[in-house]
Coordinates of C-alpha atoms in Angstrom, one line a residue:
X1 CA 15.5 -4.7 -16.5
X2 CA 18.5 -6.4 -18.2
X3 CA 20.2 -2.9 -18.0
X4 CA 20.4 -3.3 -14.3
X5 CA 22.9 -6.2 -14.8
X6 CA 25.1 -3.9 -16.9
X7 CA 28.0 -2.5 -14.7
X8 CA 28.4 0.5 -17.1
X9 CA 24.7 1.5 -16.8
X10 CA 24.8 1.1 -13.0
X11 CA 27.9 3.2 -12.7
X12 CA 26.3 5.9 -14.9
X13 CA 23.2 6.1 -12.7
X14 CA 25.3 6.0 -9.6
X15 CA 27.2 9.0 -10.7
X16 CA 24.1 10.9 -11.7
X17 CA 22.5 10.1 -8.4
X18 CA 25.5 11.1 -6.4
X19 CA 25.5 14.6 -8.1
X20 CA 22.0 15.4 -6.9
X21 CA 21.8 17.6 -3.8
X22 CA 19.2 16.9 -1.2
X23 CA 16.8 19.6 -2.3
X24 CA 17.4 19.2 -6.1
X25 CA 14.8 17.7 -8.4
X26 CA 15.4 14.1 -9.2
X27 CA 16.0 13.6 -13.0
X28 CA 15.1 10.4 -14.7
X29 CA 18.8 9.2 -14.9
X30 CA 18.9 8.8 -11.1
X31 CA 17.8 5.8 -9.1
X32 CA 14.8 7.7 -7.7
X33 CA 14.0 8.9 -11.2
X34 CA 13.9 5.4 -12.5
X35 CA 11.7 4.3 -9.6
X36 CA 9.3 7.2 -10.5
X37 CA 9.2 6.1 -14.1
X38 CA 8.6 2.5 -13.3
X39 CA 5.7 3.4 -10.9
X40 CA 4.1 5.4 -13.7
X41 CA 4.5 2.5 -16.1
X42 CA 2.9 0.1 -13.6
X43 CA -0.1 2.4 -13.0
X44 CA -0.6 2.8 -16.8
X45 CA -0.5 -1.0 -17.2
X46 CA -3.0 -1.4 -14.5
X47 CA -5.3 1.2 -16.1
X48 CA -5.2 -0.5 -19.5
X49 CA -5.8 -4.0 -18.0
X50 CA -8.8 -2.8 -16.0
X51 CA -10.3 -0.8 -18.9
X52 CA -10.3 -4.0 -21.1
X53 CA -12.2 -6.1 -18.6
X54 CA -16.0 -6.0 -18.7
X55 CA -17.7 -4.2 -15.8
X56 CA -18.7 -6.7 -13.2
X57 CA -16.2 -9.3 -14.4
X58 CA -15.0 -11.7 -11.7
X59 CA -11.4 -11.3 -12.7
X60 CA -10.9 -7.7 -13.6
X61 CA -7.3 -7.0 -14.3
X62 CA -6.4 -10.7 -14.3
X63 CA -3.7 -10.3 -16.9
X64 CA -2.1 -7.4 -14.9
X65 CA -2.1 -9.4 -11.6
X66 CA -0.8 -12.6 -13.3
X67 CA 2.1 -10.9 -15.0
X68 CA 5.3 -11.9 -13.1
X69 CA 7.4 -9.5 -15.1
X70 CA 5.9 -6.3 -13.6
X71 CA 6.4 -7.2 -10.0
X72 CA 9.8 -8.8 -10.7
X73 CA 11.0 -5.6 -12.5
X74 CA 10.1 -3.4 -9.5
X75 CA 11.7 -5.8 -7.1
X76 CA 15.0 -5.9 -9.1
X77 CA 15.0 -2.1 -9.5
X78 CA 14.5 -1.5 -5.7
X79 CA 17.2 -4.0 -4.9
X80 CA 19.7 -1.8 -6.7
X81 CA 18.2 1.6 -5.9
X82 CA 17.7 1.0 -2.2
X83 CA 21.3 0.4 -1.5
X84 CA 23.4 2.8 0.7
X85 CA 26.7 1.8 -1.1
X86 CA 25.5 2.8 -4.6
X87 CA 25.8 6.5 -4.4
X88 CA 27.5 7.4 -1.1
X89 CA 25.1 9.4 1.1
X90 CA 21.8 7.7 1.6
X91 CA 19.6 10.7 0.9
X92 CA 17.7 9.9 -2.2
X93 CA 15.2 7.0 -2.1
X94 CA 13.7 8.2 1.2
X95 CA 12.4 11.1 -0.9
X96 CA 10.2 8.6 -2.7
X97 CA 9.1 6.6 0.4
X98 CA 5.7 8.2 0.6
X99 CA 5.0 7.6 -3.1
X100 CA 6.3 4.0 -2.9
X101 CA 4.1 3.2 0.1
X102 CA 1.0 4.8 -1.6
X103 CA 1.7 2.7 -4.7
X104 CA 2.2 -0.6 -2.7
X105 CA -1.0 0.1 -0.7
X106 CA -3.0 0.8 -3.8
X107 CA -1.9 -2.4 -5.7
X108 CA -2.0 -4.8 -2.7
X109 CA -5.5 -3.6 -1.8
X110 CA -7.0 -4.2 -5.2
X111 CA -9.6 -7.0 -5.5
X112 CA -8.1 -10.3 -6.9
X113 CA -4.6 -9.2 -6.1
X114 CA -4.3 -11.7 -3.2
X115 CA -2.6 -14.9 -4.3
X116 CA -1.6 -13.6 -7.7
X117 CA 1.9 -13.4 -9.1
X118 CA 2.0 -9.7 -8.3
X119 CA 0.9 -10.2 -4.7
X120 CA 4.0 -12.2 -3.9
X121 CA 6.4 -9.9 -5.6
X122 CA 4.9 -6.8 -4.1
X123 CA 4.8 -8.3 -0.7
X124 CA 8.5 -9.1 -0.9
X125 CA 9.2 -5.5 -1.9
X126 CA 7.3 -4.2 1.1
X127 CA 9.1 -6.4 3.5
X128 CA 12.6 -5.8 2.1
X129 CA 12.4 -2.1 1.2
X130 CA 9.7 -0.5 3.4
X131 CA 9.0 -2.2 6.6
X132 CA 12.7 -2.5 7.5
X133 CA 13.1 1.3 7.4
X134 CA 11.5 3.2 10.2
X135 CA 12.4 6.5 8.5
X136 CA 10.4 5.4 5.4
X137 CA 7.4 4.5 7.5
X138 CA 7.6 7.8 9.4
X139 CA 7.2 9.7 6.1
X140 CA 4.1 7.7 5.0
X141 CA 0.6 8.9 5.2
X142 CA -1.3 7.1 8.0
X143 CA -4.1 6.4 5.5
X144 CA -1.8 4.5 3.2
X145 CA -0.3 2.5 6.1
X146 CA -3.8 1.6 7.2
X147 CA -4.7 0.4 3.6
X148 CA -1.5 -1.6 3.4
X149 CA -2.1 -3.3 6.8
X150 CA -5.7 -4.0 5.8
X151 CA -4.3 -5.7 2.6
X152 CA -2.0 -7.9 4.8
X153 CA -5.0 -8.9 7.0
X154 CA -7.1 -9.7 3.9
X155 CA -4.3 -11.8 2.5
X156 CA -3.9 -13.8 5.8
X157 CA -7.7 -14.3 6.0
X158 CA -7.8 -15.5 2.4
X159 CA -5.1 -18.1 3.1
X160 CA -6.8 -19.2 6.2
X161 CA -10.2 -19.7 4.5
X162 CA -8.7 -21.4 1.4
X163 CA -6.5 -23.8 3.4
X164 CA -8.3 -24.7 6.7
X165 CA -6.4 -27.9 7.4
X166 CA -2.8 -26.8 6.7
X167 CA -0.8 -23.6 6.9
X168 CA 0.5 -22.9 3.4
X169 CA 4.0 -21.5 2.7
X170 CA 2.7 -18.1 1.7
X171 CA 1.9 -17.3 5.3
X172 CA 5.6 -16.8 6.2
X173 CA 6.1 -13.5 4.2
X174 CA 2.8 -12.2 5.4
X175 CA 3.6 -12.7 9.0
X176 CA 7.0 -11.0 8.5
X177 CA 5.1 -8.1 7.0
X178 CA 2.7 -8.0 10.0
X179 CA 5.7 -8.2 12.3
X180 CA 6.9 -5.0 10.7
X181 CA 3.6 -3.3 11.3
X182 CA 3.2 -4.5 14.9
X183 CA 6.9 -4.2 16.0
X184 CA 8.4 -1.7 18.4
X185 CA 10.1 0.2 15.5
X186 CA 6.8 1.0 13.7
X187 CA 6.5 4.8 13.9
X188 CA 3.1 5.2 12.3
X189 CA -0.4 5.2 13.7
X190 CA -3.1 3.0 12.3
X191 CA -6.8 3.8 12.2
X192 CA -8.7 2.2 15.1
X193 CA -10.8 0.0 12.8
X194 CA -7.7 -1.4 11.2
X195 CA -6.1 -2.0 14.6
X196 CA -9.1 -4.1 15.8
X197 CA -9.2 -6.1 12.5
X198 CA -5.5 -6.8 12.9
X199 CA -5.9 -8.0 16.4
X200 CA -8.9 -10.3 15.5
X201 CA -7.0 -11.6 12.4
X202 CA -3.9 -12.6 14.5
X203 CA -6.1 -14.2 17.2
X204 CA -8.0 -16.3 14.6
X205 CA -4.8 -17.2 12.8
X206 CA -3.3 -18.6 16.0
X207 CA -6.5 -20.7 16.6
X208 CA -6.1 -21.9 13.0
X209 CA -2.5 -22.9 13.6
X210 CA -3.6 -24.8 16.7
X211 CA -6.1 -26.8 14.6
X212 CA -3.4 -27.5 12.0
X213 CA -0.8 -28.3 14.8
X214 CA 1.5 -25.8 13.2
X215 CA 4.2 -25.2 15.8
X216 CA 7.2 -24.0 13.8
X217 CA 8.6 -20.6 12.9
X218 CA 5.2 -19.5 11.6
X219 CA 3.7 -20.1 15.1
X220 CA 6.5 -18.1 16.7
X221 CA 6.0 -15.2 14.2
X222 CA 2.2 -15.1 14.7
X223 CA 2.4 -15.2 18.5
X224 CA 5.2 -12.6 18.5
X225 CA 2.9 -10.3 16.3
X226 CA 0.0 -10.7 18.7
X227 CA 2.2 -10.0 21.7
X228 CA 3.5 -6.8 20.0
X229 CA -0.1 -5.9 19.2
X230 CA -1.0 -6.3 22.9
X231 CA 1.9 -4.1 24.0
X232 CA 1.0 -1.4 21.5
X233 CA -2.8 -1.4 21.6
X234 CA -3.9 -3.6 24.5
X235 CA -4.6 -0.7 26.9
X236 CA -6.7 1.0 24.3
X237 CA -9.0 -2.1 23.8
X238 CA -9.4 -3.7 27.2
X239 CA -12.8 -5.1 26.3
X240 CA -11.2 -7.3 23.7
X241 CA -8.4 -8.8 25.7
X242 CA -10.2 -11.5 27.6
X243 CA -12.0 -12.8 24.5
X244 CA -8.7 -12.8 22.6
X245 CA -7.0 -14.8 25.3
X246 CA -9.9 -17.3 25.3
X247 CA -9.5 -17.8 21.6
X248 CA -5.7 -18.1 21.8
X249 CA -5.5 -20.4 24.8
X250 CA -5.8 -23.7 22.9
X251 CA -2.8 -22.6 20.8
X252 CA -0.8 -21.6 23.9
X253 CA -1.5 -24.9 25.6
X254 CA -0.4 -26.9 22.6
X255 CA 2.7 -24.7 22.0
X256 CA 3.8 -25.1 25.5
X257 CA 3.3 -28.9 25.3
X258 CA 5.5 -29.1 22.2
X259 CA 8.5 -28.1 24.3
X260 CA 10.4 -26.2 21.6
X261 CA 12.6 -23.6 23.4
X262 CA 12.0 -20.6 21.1
X263 CA 8.2 -21.3 21.0
X264 CA 8.1 -21.7 24.7
X265 CA 9.9 -18.3 25.1
X266 CA 7.3 -16.8 22.8
X267 CA 4.5 -18.3 25.0
X268 CA 6.0 -17.0 28.2
X269 CA 6.3 -13.5 26.7
X270 CA 2.7 -13.6 25.5
X271 CA 1.5 -14.8 29.0
X272 CA 3.6 -12.2 30.8
X273 CA 2.1 -9.5 28.5
X274 CA -1.4 -10.6 29.3
X275 CA -0.6 -10.7 33.0
X276 CA 0.8 -7.1 32.7
X277 CA -2.5 -6.1 31.0
X278 CA -4.6 -7.7 33.8
X279 CA -6.1 -10.5 31.8
X280 CA -4.2 -13.1 33.8
X281 CA -4.6 -11.4 37.3
X282 CA -1.7 -12.9 39.3
X283 CA 1.7 -14.5 38.8
X284 CA 0.4 -17.5 40.6
X285 CA -2.3 -18.0 38.0
X286 CA 0.4 -17.7 35.3
X287 CA 2.2 -20.7 36.8
X288 CA -1.0 -22.6 36.8
X289 CA -1.6 -21.8 33.1
X290 CA 1.9 -23.1 32.2
X291 CA 1.5 -26.2 34.4
X292 CA -1.8 -27.0 32.6
X293 CA 0.0 -26.9 29.3

């Protein structure tokens, strides 16, 4: 990856990439070609690491997951390749969006990946180079998006179970990732079972934050994710809404009592969303809910 710091090498690959027409094959000396080659390398390293571990081992592929170099290499490569200014027209890396998302989903969903060196690096790649591009997400297979979302849910549940009394820093990037999945710009469709698990996970996470009295940016992110989930999926799962609100209410009351403007805004938006969905029947009752806080 030291080559990426070499201006002459970057200029060479820029020129090769710029010469490729939209329907041409992507040779190895283009940014997409380098991404392809790196993904093959990672998959080979994974296969070797897992083949060396005894069947039934509690830490199959431990050396693979604990290698900071593999994830760092992909992150640095994507920082250069996923850049509109590098080769003029932005018509290349989107041709590898489906392959990238399939690769990310496959790695993040592997047992023992959560909490490893690779988990953090790959999660950063997903946030910075996939979830911020609606056109990339629109090209992905729904199955792979569902697997990736499930991996995010598993990561959040793992952090919650391992740290019941305090919200650890690793939650921030996960919540940003979930915001990308639940946000208005998300063009894909998730399988129904993934949608219900996501809603339950966000609900329990807010209850966890109330227990930890976590009322900072993480709280705003988590409540924003749940509000977006309600807007996108609430009408499809009316039987869940009342129970979700019952679970979330201790968080809502505490968040309102904290008096932070941004958090209060997020609380009001959540309550208005639940009012719109019929969980809080009338505006008068909404005022009572806020006054109780």
